[in-house]
Backbone as a printed PyTorch tensor [residue, N CA C, xyz], in Angstrom:
tensor([[[ 14.8590, -18.8840,  -1.7960],
         [ 13.2590, -17.4780,  -2.0260],
         [ 13.2040, -17.6030,   0.1340]],

        [[ 12.8160, -16.5050,   0.3580],
         [ 12.5590, -15.7100,   1.5630],
         [ 10.9920, -15.6010,   1.4450]],

        [[ 10.2150, -16.9550,   2.0390],
         [  9.4370, -17.3580,   2.6580],
         [  8.6130, -16.6680,   3.1510]],

        [[  7.5160, -15.8830,   3.2170],
         [  6.6880, -15.2520,   4.7280],
         [  6.2320, -16.8090,   5.4360]],

        [[  5.5650, -16.6290,   6.4130],
         [  5.1990, -17.6290,   7.3300],
         [  3.4940, -17.1220,   7.1590]],

        [[  3.1870, -16.3230,   5.8650],
         [  1.7590, -15.9480,   5.9160],
         [  0.8450, -16.7530,   4.4230]],

        [[  0.5140, -17.5220,   4.7450],
         [ -0.3160, -18.5340,   3.6390],
         [ -1.6840, -18.0410,   3.3670]],

        [[ -2.1690, -17.4250,   2.7880],
         [ -3.8130, -17.2120,   2.0390],
         [ -4.4200, -17.8310,   1.0610]],

        [[ -5.8270, -18.1180,   1.3440],
         [ -6.7220, -19.0650,   0.2070],
         [ -7.3580, -17.3550,  -0.6660]],

        [[ -6.8040, -17.7930,  -1.7860],
         [ -7.7020, -16.8760,  -3.2630],
         [ -9.1860, -16.8280,  -2.9120]],

        [[-10.3170, -16.0430,  -4.0520],
         [-11.3480, -16.6010,  -4.1640],
         [-11.3530, -17.7370,  -5.3670]],

        [[-10.6220, -18.1220,  -6.0630],
         [-11.1910, -19.3490,  -6.6810],
         [-10.0160, -20.8000,  -6.1910]],

        [[ -9.8390, -20.3420,  -4.7730],
         [ -9.8290, -21.5000,  -3.8020],
         [ -8.1530, -21.8270,  -4.1170]],

        [[ -7.2300, -21.1630,  -4.3650],
         [ -5.9580, -21.9630,  -4.3370],
         [ -5.2800, -21.5760,  -3.7650]],

        [[ -4.3640, -22.1020,  -3.0840],
         [ -3.3010, -21.2980,  -2.1780],
         [ -2.5260, -20.2870,  -2.7810]],

        [[ -2.4320, -19.6430,  -1.4740],
         [ -1.0530, -18.3920,  -2.1070],
         [ -0.0380, -18.2350,  -1.1130]],

        [[  1.3910, -17.6710,  -1.3270],
         [  2.0550, -17.3930,  -0.4570],
         [  2.6560, -16.3020,  -0.6210]],

        [[  2.8130, -15.6020,   0.3560],
         [  3.8080, -14.3720,   0.6630],
         [  4.9590, -14.5530,   0.8530]],

        [[  5.9380, -13.2690,  -0.2110],
         [  7.4030, -13.8520,  -0.5350],
         [  8.2260, -12.3870,  -0.5630]],

        [[  9.2710, -12.3130,  -0.0310],
         [  9.8100, -10.7970,  -0.8630],
         [  9.8110, -10.7330,  -2.2080]],

        [[  9.5030,  -9.2810,  -2.6410],
         [  9.4710,  -9.2300,  -4.1640],
         [ 11.0490,  -9.7810,  -4.3150]],

        [[ 11.3350, -10.5570,  -5.8980],
         [ 12.5580, -10.3900,  -6.4170],
         [ 12.8680,  -9.7710,  -7.6070]],

        [[ 13.6860,  -9.1520,  -7.7870],
         [ 14.2800,  -8.3730,  -9.2040],
         [ 13.7700,  -9.4090, -10.5850]],

        [[ 13.6050, -10.9680, -10.1520],
         [ 13.3830, -11.5050, -11.7090],
         [ 11.6730, -11.2690, -11.9050]],

        [[ 11.5380, -10.9460, -10.4640],
         [  9.9860, -10.8830, -10.3500],
         [  9.2020,  -9.2300, -11.6240]],

        [[ 10.4360,  -8.1840, -11.7810],
         [  9.7870,  -7.4120, -12.5530],
         [  9.0790,  -8.0970, -14.2020]],

        [[  9.6470,  -8.9810, -14.5930],
         [  9.2830,  -9.7020, -16.0520],
         [  7.9670, -10.6550, -15.9330]],

        [[  7.3530, -10.2110, -14.7230],
         [  5.9490, -11.3410, -14.3220],
         [  5.4030, -11.0370, -13.6650]],

        [[  5.4020,  -9.3460, -13.4850],
         [  3.6890,  -8.6290, -13.0590],
         [  2.8990,  -8.0600, -13.6060]],

        [[  3.3990,  -7.9620, -14.8790],
         [  2.7100,  -6.9960, -15.7940],
         [  1.0300,  -7.4730, -15.5950]],

        [[  0.9200,  -8.7370, -15.8410],
         [ -0.9120,  -9.4660, -15.6410],
         [ -1.5140,  -8.5780, -14.2440]],

        [[ -0.4120,  -8.3120, -13.6890],
         [ -0.6260,  -7.9830, -12.0540],
         [ -1.5660,  -6.0920, -12.0650]],

        [[  0.4400,  -5.5560, -12.6610],
         [  0.2600,  -4.1630, -12.7670],
         [ -0.2220,  -3.3070, -13.8880]],

        [[ -1.2150,  -4.2430, -14.7730],
         [ -1.6180,  -3.3540, -16.0470],
         [ -3.0250,  -3.3670, -16.3090]],

        [[ -3.6030,  -2.8830, -15.2540],
         [ -4.8310,  -2.7500, -14.6940],
         [ -5.3660,  -1.9860, -14.7210]],

        [[ -6.9980,  -1.2450, -15.0550],
         [ -6.7020,   0.5500, -15.0210],
         [ -7.3520,   0.2320, -13.5030]],

        [[ -6.7240,   0.0760, -12.5540],
         [ -7.3320,   0.2790, -11.3870],
         [ -5.7810,   0.5940, -10.5640]],

        [[ -4.7320,   0.0310, -11.1590],
         [ -3.8890,   0.2060, -10.7060],
         [ -3.2410,   1.4050, -10.7890]],

        [[ -2.3780,   2.4070,  -9.8460],
         [ -1.5000,   3.0920, -10.8980],
         [ -0.2690,   2.1930, -11.4490]],

        [[  0.7460,   2.8530, -11.9520],
         [  1.5220,   2.1460, -12.5520],
         [  2.6430,   3.8400, -12.8240]],

        [[  3.8910,   2.7640, -12.5360],
         [  5.5220,   4.0270, -12.6410],
         [  6.3970,   3.3640, -13.3140]],

        [[  7.1590,   4.1470, -13.9080],
         [  8.2500,   3.5550, -14.4260],
         [  9.1000,   2.7850, -13.5800]],

        [[  9.3080,   2.2370, -14.6940],
         [ 10.9850,   0.7270, -14.2480],
         [ 11.3890,   1.4300, -12.8330]],

        [[ 12.2050,   2.2920, -13.2990],
         [ 13.0520,   3.1910, -11.7850],
         [ 12.5540,   2.9720, -11.2010]],

        [[ 11.4200,   3.6340, -11.0230],
         [ 10.5850,   3.6790,  -9.5870],
         [ 10.4920,   2.2290,  -8.6700]],

        [[ 10.3710,   1.4870,  -9.0670],
         [  9.8800,   0.4000,  -8.8360],
         [ 11.5560,  -0.6970,  -8.5070]],

        [[ 12.4810,  -0.1140,  -9.0300],
         [ 13.8180,  -0.7190,  -8.8840],
         [ 14.1540,   0.0760,  -7.2330]],

        [[ 13.7120,   1.2810,  -7.6710],
         [ 14.6300,   2.3160,  -6.0880],
         [ 13.7570,   1.9240,  -5.0170]],

        [[ 12.3860,   1.3440,  -5.2780],
         [ 11.5750,   0.6710,  -4.1430],
         [ 12.1020,  -0.5170,  -3.4310]],

        [[ 12.5510,  -1.5060,  -4.4170],
         [ 13.3390,  -3.0560,  -4.1280],
         [ 14.4580,  -2.4860,  -3.1180]],

        [[ 15.4230,  -1.6200,  -4.1180],
         [ 16.3540,  -1.5830,  -3.3110],
         [ 16.4490,  -0.5930,  -1.9460]],

        [[ 16.1540,   0.3940,  -1.8450],
         [ 15.3500,   1.1700,  -0.7100],
         [ 14.7770,   0.3130,   0.0750]],

        [[ 13.6110,  -0.2110,   0.3130],
         [ 12.8320,  -0.4170,   0.9710],
         [ 11.9550,  -2.0230,   0.8500]],

        [[ 13.2510,  -3.1150,   0.4870],
         [ 12.9470,  -4.6990,   0.0560],
         [ 11.7650,  -5.1640,   1.5300]],

        [[ 11.9700,  -4.7920,   2.6550],
         [ 11.1020,  -5.1190,   3.7960],
         [  9.6270,  -5.1690,   2.8790]],

        [[  9.4080,  -4.1530,   2.6950],
         [  8.1680,  -3.4520,   2.3750],
         [  7.5480,  -3.6420,   0.8170]],

        [[  8.2450,  -4.4750,  -0.0360],
         [  7.8650,  -4.8980,  -1.2730],
         [  7.5480,  -6.5800,  -1.6270]],

        [[  6.3110,  -7.1350,  -1.0700],
         [  6.0410,  -8.2620,  -1.2200],
         [  5.1790,  -9.2650,  -2.5640]],

        [[  5.0060,  -9.9680,  -2.5860],
         [  4.4220, -11.0550,  -3.8330],
         [  3.4680, -11.7780,  -2.8520]],

        [[  2.2890, -12.1750,  -3.4870],
         [  1.2000, -13.5140,  -3.5370],
         [  1.4930, -14.0830,  -4.7380]],

        [[  1.8950, -15.0640,  -4.3470],
         [  1.8050, -16.2480,  -5.9460],
         [  1.1340, -17.5810,  -5.7700]],

        [[  0.5230, -18.2890,  -6.4160],
         [  0.2330, -19.6290,  -6.3970],
         [  1.3760, -20.3290,  -6.4550]],

        [[  0.8880, -22.1840,  -6.2080],
         [  1.5160, -23.0550,  -6.1030],
         [  2.1730, -23.3660,  -6.7810]],

        [[  1.6010, -22.5330,  -8.1090],
         [  2.6070, -22.9550,  -9.1830],
         [  3.7780, -21.9110,  -9.6470]],

        [[  3.2720, -20.6870,  -8.8130],
         [  4.6780, -19.6540,  -8.5880],
         [  4.0070, -18.4980,  -9.7030]],

        [[  2.7270, -18.7630, -10.2250],
         [  2.6060, -17.1800, -10.8890],
         [  1.4900, -16.5690,  -9.7460]],

        [[  2.3500, -15.0670, -10.3110],
         [  1.9540, -13.6030,  -9.2740],
         [  0.6170, -13.9740,  -9.2650]],

        [[ -0.0630, -13.9780,  -7.9770],
         [ -1.5120, -13.0530,  -8.0910],
         [ -1.8730, -11.6630,  -7.7200]],

        [[ -0.8860, -11.2660,  -7.1580],
         [ -0.6190,  -9.5620,  -6.7040],
         [  0.4690,  -9.0390,  -5.4120]],

        [[  0.4000,  -7.9600,  -5.5320],
         [  1.6430,  -7.4740,  -4.6480],
         [  1.5630,  -6.1980,  -3.9340]],

        [[  2.4580,  -6.0230,  -3.1490],
         [  2.4340,  -4.6780,  -2.3030],
         [  3.5380,  -3.9920,  -2.3230]],

        [[  3.6180,  -2.7170,  -2.3010],
         [  4.8480,  -2.4000,  -2.1350],
         [  4.8420,  -1.1720,  -1.4450]],

        [[  5.7420,  -0.4940,  -0.6350],
         [  5.5280,   0.5200,   0.2330],
         [  6.8230,   0.9980,   1.0870]],

        [[  7.0080,   1.8140,   1.6260],
         [  7.7610,   2.4640,   2.6360],
         [  7.7800,   2.8780,   4.2090]],

        [[  9.0120,   3.2200,   4.7030],
         [  8.6070,   4.1720,   5.5090],
         [  9.2290,   5.0210,   5.7110]],

        [[  8.4090,   6.4560,   6.3850],
         [  8.8200,   7.7360,   6.2730],
         [  8.4290,   8.2990,   7.2730]],

        [[  8.6520,   9.5620,   7.3540],
         [  8.4040,  10.5110,   8.3500],
         [  9.3040,  10.9850,  10.0070]],

        [[  8.7550,  11.5670,  11.0020],
         [  9.5570,  11.7750,  11.9800],
         [  8.9470,  12.3950,  13.0740]],

        [[  9.4100,  11.5860,  14.1170],
         [  8.5170,  11.7280,  15.7050],
         [  7.2960,  11.2540,  15.4750]],

        [[  5.8960,  11.5360,  15.5180],
         [  5.0110,  11.2450,  15.3300],
         [  4.0360,  10.5960,  14.6610]],

        [[  4.5550,  11.5180,  13.2560],
         [  4.7800,  11.0340,  12.0430],
         [  5.1800,  10.2810,  11.3290]],

        [[  5.8640,   9.4010,  12.1790],
         [  6.8970,   7.9810,  11.5100],
         [  5.8430,   7.1360,  11.4040]],

        [[  5.4820,   6.0920,   9.7420],
         [  4.6380,   5.4640,   9.4800],
         [  5.5050,   5.0130,   8.6790]],

        [[  4.2940,   3.4030,   8.6250],
         [  4.6250,   2.7190,   6.9080],
         [  3.4890,   3.5260,   5.6480]],

        [[  4.1360,   3.1560,   4.8630],
         [  2.9960,   4.3510,   3.4220],
         [  2.6910,   2.5880,   2.6740]],

        [[  1.6070,   2.6550,   2.1780],
         [  1.1700,   2.2690,   0.7460],
         [  1.4460,   2.8940,  -0.5700]],

        [[  2.1910,   1.7230,  -0.6980],
         [  2.5490,   3.0740,  -2.1450],
         [  1.3440,   2.0340,  -3.2450]],

        [[  1.4860,   1.1420,  -3.6520],
         [  0.8070,   0.4460,  -4.1690],
         [  0.4230,  -1.0660,  -3.5560]],

        [[ -0.9450,  -1.5870,  -3.6690],
         [ -1.2230,  -2.8470,  -4.1330],
         [ -1.9880,  -3.0450,  -4.9590]],

        [[ -2.2820,  -4.4330,  -5.6360],
         [ -2.4390,  -4.9010,  -6.9870],
         [ -3.1790,  -6.2600,  -6.8790]],

        [[ -4.0460,  -6.7930,  -6.9420],
         [ -4.3870,  -7.8250,  -7.0390],
         [ -4.9570,  -8.4500,  -8.7700]],

        [[ -4.5740,  -9.1750,  -9.1370],
         [ -5.0330,  -9.5670, -10.3400],
         [ -6.5700, -10.1960, -10.5910]],

        [[ -6.8130,  -9.4320, -11.2300],
         [ -8.5650,  -9.3960, -11.5420],
         [ -9.2390, -10.6190, -11.2750]],

        [[ -8.2560, -11.4670, -11.3980],
         [ -9.4680, -13.0300, -11.3770],
         [ -9.2320, -13.7270,  -9.8840]],

        [[ -8.3840, -13.1880,  -8.9730],
         [ -7.9830, -13.4320,  -7.4530],
         [ -8.8580, -12.2080,  -6.3670]],

        [[ -9.6260, -10.8450,  -7.3500],
         [ -9.9820, -10.2720,  -6.5120],
         [-10.7790, -10.8090,  -5.6120]],

        [[-11.3480,  -9.8850,  -4.5090],
         [-12.6460, -10.4740,  -4.0120],
         [-12.7140, -11.4800,  -2.7860]],

        [[-10.8970, -12.6010,  -2.6160],
         [-10.6920, -13.2490,  -1.9560],
         [-10.3090, -13.1060,  -0.5980]],

        [[ -9.7010, -12.1490,  -0.3540],
         [ -9.2110, -12.0620,   0.9050],
         [ -8.0630, -11.4100,   0.4380]],

        [[ -7.2130, -11.3630,  -0.7820],
         [ -5.7270, -11.0350,  -0.5550],
         [ -5.5390, -10.0940,   0.1130]],

        [[ -5.9600,  -9.2170,  -0.9930],
         [ -5.6090,  -7.6950,  -0.7150],
         [ -5.2620,  -7.5680,   1.0260]],

        [[ -6.0540,  -7.5980,   1.6810],
         [ -6.3200,  -7.5980,   3.3660],
         [ -5.5410,  -8.2400,   3.7070]],

        [[ -4.7100,  -9.3290,   2.9050],
         [ -3.5760, -10.2020,   3.7420],
         [ -1.9630,  -9.6720,   2.7990]],

        [[ -2.1250,  -8.7590,   1.9670],
         [ -1.2030,  -8.2280,   1.7990],
         [ -1.3090,  -6.8790,   2.4730]],

        [[ -1.9100,  -6.3060,   2.6800],
         [ -1.9630,  -4.6840,   3.2840],
         [ -1.6280,  -4.9320,   4.9340]],

        [[ -2.0980,  -6.2090,   5.6150],
         [ -1.6100,  -7.0460,   6.9100],
         [ -0.2920,  -7.0390,   6.9750]],

        [[  0.1230,  -7.7550,   6.0270],
         [  2.0040,  -7.8200,   5.8610],
         [  2.4120,  -6.4640,   6.3740]],

        [[  2.2000,  -5.6340,   5.4570],
         [  2.6640,  -4.6260,   5.1890],
         [  2.9920,  -3.3950,   6.6700]],

        [[  0.9970,  -4.0110,   7.4430],
         [  1.0430,  -3.0620,   8.9710],
         [  1.8030,  -3.7800,   9.5210]],

        [[  1.7770,  -5.2710,   9.4350],
         [  2.5760,  -5.7630,  10.4470],
         [  4.3750,  -5.3080,  10.6430]],

        [[  4.4970,  -5.2420,   9.2790],
         [  6.1020,  -4.6170,   8.7360],
         [  6.0240,  -2.7720,   9.8070]],

        [[  5.1340,  -2.4200,   9.6160],
         [  5.1810,  -1.1200,   9.6740],
         [  5.2390,  -1.4140,  11.5810]],

        [[  4.4380,  -2.1190,  12.1400],
         [  4.2290,  -1.8440,  13.0290],
         [  5.9730,  -2.6530,  14.2530]],

        [[  5.7780,  -3.8040,  13.6880],
         [  7.0400,  -4.8110,  14.4990],
         [  8.2950,  -4.6650,  13.9650]],

        [[  8.5250,  -4.0860,  12.5430],
         [  9.3870,  -4.1230,  11.8420],
         [ 10.3040,  -2.3970,  12.7450]],

        [[  9.6000,  -1.7120,  12.1840],
         [  9.9430,  -0.0500,  12.0610],
         [  9.3290,   0.6510,  13.0760]],

        [[  8.1290,   0.2200,  13.7970],
         [  7.6550,   0.9310,  15.0350],
         [  6.8100,   2.3490,  14.7180]],

        [[  6.1730,   1.7550,  13.9160],
         [  5.2170,   3.2790,  12.9860],
         [  4.4690,   3.5260,  14.1350]],

        [[  3.5100,   4.6620,  14.1930],
         [  2.8850,   5.0560,  14.5020],
         [  1.2090,   4.7350,  14.0960]],

        [[  1.3650,   4.2640,  12.3980],
         [  0.3780,   4.2760,  11.6450],
         [  0.7600,   4.2290,  10.2040]],

        [[ -0.3550,   3.6060,   9.3870],
         [  0.4440,   3.1900,   8.0210],
         [ -0.8170,   4.1640,   7.2130]],

        [[ -0.4170,   4.8520,   6.3740],
         [ -1.4410,   5.9290,   5.2270],
         [ -1.0960,   4.8600,   3.5090]],

        [[ -2.2670,   5.5180,   2.8880],
         [ -2.0600,   5.5910,   1.4350],
         [ -3.0010,   6.7440,   0.7450]],

        [[ -2.6060,   6.9380,  -0.3440],
         [ -3.4450,   7.2520,  -1.2370],
         [ -3.7620,   7.0020,  -2.3210]],

        [[ -5.6950,   6.8750,  -2.3240],
         [ -6.6100,   6.5190,  -3.5780],
         [ -7.2410,   8.0060,  -3.9470]],

        [[ -7.4800,   7.1930,  -5.3720],
         [ -8.3330,   8.4010,  -6.0040],
         [ -9.7230,   8.9500,  -5.3630]],

        [[-10.0180,   9.9570,  -5.3290],
         [-11.0450,  10.2040,  -4.7220],
         [-12.4170,   9.8300,  -5.5280]],

        [[-12.6620,   8.9590,  -6.7140],
         [-13.3410,   8.7860,  -7.4230],
         [-13.5900,   6.5840,  -7.1750]],

        [[-12.1280,   6.4750,  -6.7860],
         [-12.0750,   4.7780,  -6.7980],
         [-13.0570,   4.4380,  -5.4170]],

        [[-14.7400,   4.4150,  -5.5440],
         [-15.2430,   4.0620,  -4.3830],
         [-14.9330,   2.7280,  -3.4860]],

        [[-14.5850,   1.8140,  -5.2520],
         [-14.2810,   0.4870,  -4.4780],
         [-13.4980,   0.3270,  -3.4260]],

        [[-12.1940,   0.7470,  -3.9290],
         [-11.0530,   0.6280,  -3.1610],
         [-11.2380,   1.3840,  -1.9560]],

        [[-11.9410,   2.5430,  -1.9450],
         [-12.1950,   3.6320,  -0.3590],
         [-13.1960,   2.4110,   0.5440]],

        [[-13.9730,   1.8360,  -0.3250],
         [-15.1170,   1.0490,   0.6210],
         [-14.4470,  -0.3710,   1.4280]],

        [[-13.1920,  -0.7260,   0.3970],
         [-12.2360,  -1.6610,   0.9450],
         [-11.3360,  -1.4630,   1.7610]],

        [[-10.8160,  -0.4600,   2.0420],
         [ -9.7840,   0.4530,   3.0700],
         [-10.5800,   0.9760,   4.2600]],

        [[-12.0960,   0.8500,   3.7620],
         [-13.0720,   0.9580,   5.5510],
         [-12.5420,  -0.1620,   6.1110]],

        [[-13.1350,  -0.9380,   5.4830],
         [-13.5820,  -2.2570,   5.7380],
         [-11.8680,  -2.8410,   6.3970]],

        [[-11.0960,  -2.4260,   6.4770],
         [ -9.1490,  -2.8020,   6.8620],
         [ -9.3510,  -1.6530,   7.3870]],

        [[-10.3230,  -0.5770,   8.3530],
         [-10.2380,   0.0250,   9.3780],
         [ -9.3270,   1.0590,   8.7530]],

        [[ -9.7230,   1.5170,   7.5640],
         [ -8.5790,   2.7870,   7.1700],
         [ -9.9030,   4.1870,   7.5740]],

        [[ -9.2640,   5.6950,   7.5190],
         [-10.5390,   6.2660,   7.7130],
         [ -9.6310,   7.3590,   7.2580]],

        [[-10.8530,   8.2200,   6.4200],
         [-10.0470,   9.2810,   5.6690],
         [ -9.4770,  10.7450,   6.2350]],

        [[ -8.7320,  10.6850,   6.0630],
         [ -7.5030,  11.4700,   7.2330],
         [ -7.5680,  12.9550,   6.4850]],

        [[ -7.5990,  13.1080,   5.2180],
         [ -7.4750,  14.6110,   4.4670],
         [ -7.6610,  13.8760,   2.7180]],

        [[ -8.2420,  15.3150,   2.0920],
         [ -8.3330,  15.0060,   0.7480],
         [ -7.3410,  15.9630,   0.0830]],

        [[ -6.5780,  15.3670,  -0.1960],
         [ -5.3560,  16.1460,  -1.3920],
         [ -5.7250,  16.5950,  -2.5830]],

        [[ -6.1310,  17.9400,  -2.5050],
         [ -6.4810,  18.2990,  -3.7360],
         [ -5.2620,  18.1760,  -5.2880]],

        [[ -6.1530,  18.1080,  -6.3850],
         [ -5.2750,  17.7270,  -7.8270],
         [ -4.0990,  16.9010,  -7.3990]],

        [[ -3.8570,  16.0660,  -6.4730],
         [ -3.0430,  15.0290,  -6.2520],
         [ -2.5100,  14.1620,  -7.3380]],

        [[ -3.2040,  13.7940,  -8.5560],
         [ -2.5450,  12.9870,  -9.6690],
         [ -2.7560,  14.4560, -10.6620]],

        [[ -1.7130,  13.1310, -11.7460],
         [ -1.3040,  13.9300, -13.0630],
         [ -2.6480,  14.5630, -13.5670]],

        [[ -3.6890,  13.3430, -13.6470],
         [ -4.6920,  14.0720, -14.1920],
         [ -5.3210,  15.0150, -13.4860]],

        [[ -5.0090,  15.7570, -12.4970],
         [ -5.7540,  16.5850, -11.2980],
         [ -7.0790,  16.2820, -10.2530]],

        [[ -6.8430,  14.6630, -10.4700],
         [ -8.1300,  14.2750,  -9.8670],
         [ -7.4120,  14.2530,  -8.2440]],

        [[ -8.3270,  14.5090,  -7.7040],
         [ -8.3580,  14.5500,  -5.9760],
         [ -7.7210,  12.9030,  -5.4530]],

        [[ -7.1910,  13.3140,  -4.2450],
         [ -6.7120,  11.8220,  -3.6500],
         [ -6.9740,  11.7230,  -1.9740]],

        [[ -7.6470,  10.9730,  -1.4840],
         [ -7.8980,  11.0580,  -0.5820],
         [ -6.6320,  10.5220,   0.5450]],

        [[ -5.9270,  10.8080,   1.6680],
         [ -4.8660,  10.3490,   2.1390],
         [ -5.9730,   9.4990,   3.6990]],

        [[ -5.5190,   7.9660,   3.6070],
         [ -5.9250,   6.9050,   4.4060],
         [ -5.3940,   7.0720,   5.3420]],

        [[ -5.9030,   6.5990,   6.7190],
         [ -4.9710,   6.2280,   7.5700],
         [ -5.7960,   5.1650,   8.3960]],

        [[ -4.6410,   4.2190,   8.9660],
         [ -5.3090,   3.3030,   9.7330],
         [ -4.1700,   3.5010,  11.2910]],

        [[ -4.4430,   3.7440,  12.4300],
         [ -3.6710,   3.8660,  13.5020],
         [ -3.2350,   2.3980,  13.6810]],

        [[ -1.4890,   2.4390,  14.2960],
         [ -0.9580,   1.2310,  15.1840],
         [ -1.2280,   1.4070,  16.5540]],

        [[ -1.1880,   0.2950,  17.1610],
         [ -0.7450,   0.2330,  18.4700],
         [  0.0720,   1.3520,  19.3120]],

        [[  0.8410,   1.7150,  18.9730],
         [  2.1700,   2.8650,  18.9740],
         [  1.3400,   3.8370,  18.7740]],

        [[  0.3830,   4.2770,  18.7140],
         [ -0.2210,   5.8950,  18.6190],
         [ -1.6430,   5.8700,  19.6670]],

        [[ -1.1790,   5.6740,  20.9950],
         [ -2.3050,   4.9740,  21.8090],
         [ -3.6750,   5.8150,  21.7940]],

        [[ -3.2220,   7.5060,  21.6310],
         [ -4.4220,   8.0290,  21.4750],
         [ -5.0630,   8.2490,  20.3660]],

        [[ -4.4980,   7.5940,  19.3000],
         [ -4.7070,   7.3120,  17.9180],
         [ -5.2350,   8.8180,  17.0700]],

        [[ -4.1860,   9.6800,  18.1860],
         [ -4.1360,  11.1490,  16.7540],
         [ -3.6770,  11.0820,  15.4060]],

        [[ -3.2950,  10.1320,  14.8000],
         [ -2.6460,   9.9210,  13.6090],
         [ -4.2490,   9.8640,  12.7760]],

        [[ -5.2140,   9.6980,  13.0390],
         [ -6.4520,   9.4150,  12.3370],
         [ -7.4320,  10.7570,  12.5630]],

        [[ -7.6230,  11.2370,  13.3860],
         [ -8.2440,  12.4940,  13.3110],
         [ -8.3510,  13.1240,  12.4960]],

        [[ -9.4630,  13.5870,  11.3640],
         [ -9.5210,  13.9660,  10.1990],
         [ -9.3860,  15.4780,  10.1970]],

        [[ -8.4210,  15.6930,   9.1190],
         [ -8.4000,  17.1390,   9.0840],
         [ -9.6530,  17.4690,   8.5470]],

        [[-10.4570,  18.9890,   8.7800],
         [-11.5630,  19.7210,   8.5260],
         [-11.4030,  19.9730,   7.2050]],

        [[-10.2140,  20.6100,   6.6820],
         [ -9.7440,  21.1870,   5.2590],
         [ -9.1410,  20.8620,   4.2600]],

        [[ -9.0670,  20.5200,   2.9980],
         [ -8.2620,  19.8560,   1.8180],
         [ -7.0600,  20.5120,   1.7510]],

        [[ -6.0320,  20.1340,   1.5730],
         [ -4.5190,  20.3360,   1.5680],
         [ -4.1410,  20.5710,  -0.0050]],

        [[ -3.1520,  20.7180,  -0.5790],
         [ -2.7190,  21.2410,  -2.0130],
         [ -1.3800,  20.1380,  -1.7300]],

        [[ -0.9480,  19.6300,  -2.8570],
         [  0.1570,  18.4530,  -2.9670],
         [  1.3470,  19.1050,  -2.6030]],

        [[  1.7530,  20.7020,  -2.1920],
         [  2.8630,  21.6610,  -1.9740],
         [  2.7970,  21.0700,  -0.3890]],

        [[  1.6550,  20.8430,   0.2920],
         [  1.1330,  21.1780,   1.5490],
         [  1.8920,  19.5630,   2.6770]],

        [[  2.1000,  18.4010,   1.6130],
         [  2.0420,  17.3620,   2.2040],
         [  3.5440,  16.9780,   2.4990]],

        [[  4.0290,  16.5990,   3.8100],
         [  5.4000,  16.5370,   4.2010],
         [  5.7990,  15.3300,   3.5020]],

        [[  5.5120,  14.3550,   2.6750],
         [  6.2960,  13.4730,   2.4540],
         [  5.5610,  12.8720,   0.8520]],

        [[  6.0670,  13.2360,  -0.1150],
         [  5.5800,  13.3600,  -1.6340],
         [  6.7400,  12.8150,  -2.3820]]])
């Protein structure tokens, strides 16, 4: 198994190691993934991410090998829009509020910066998910734009962004003044 150099302490005071997601993890991530706060996708979606963007698919597990959380993402865009994208980050309910989400996000940010030389990292979050929005703000993300009717149930999303060092002037995080429609997105 490929292990990261990153070890984190969870809220339950157990040690967690970050490592790349493996195919066999699909059979053990339901406890983390099937949660009302996590957007879920069909299995072929996760397979595609694992095949196309393995650098962006990580799990956190405890010393006994139990999955505590995961993150998946990708690199996309062109020119100054080249960036890392957080598709999903989820931490098991019993492991929340211990810093694990921050460590998973930091891992994706580092990959976006050091491996892919991105300008920023972005993510979409339900406009009603105040807990997540506040968490991302603590991680230095800003609301860049509102996307109208982004989700299947027609709820709006916030596109939140964090500039990386390559974006010296922080152009990527200057908020747009007006909402946009899903059809206006460059990367969907």
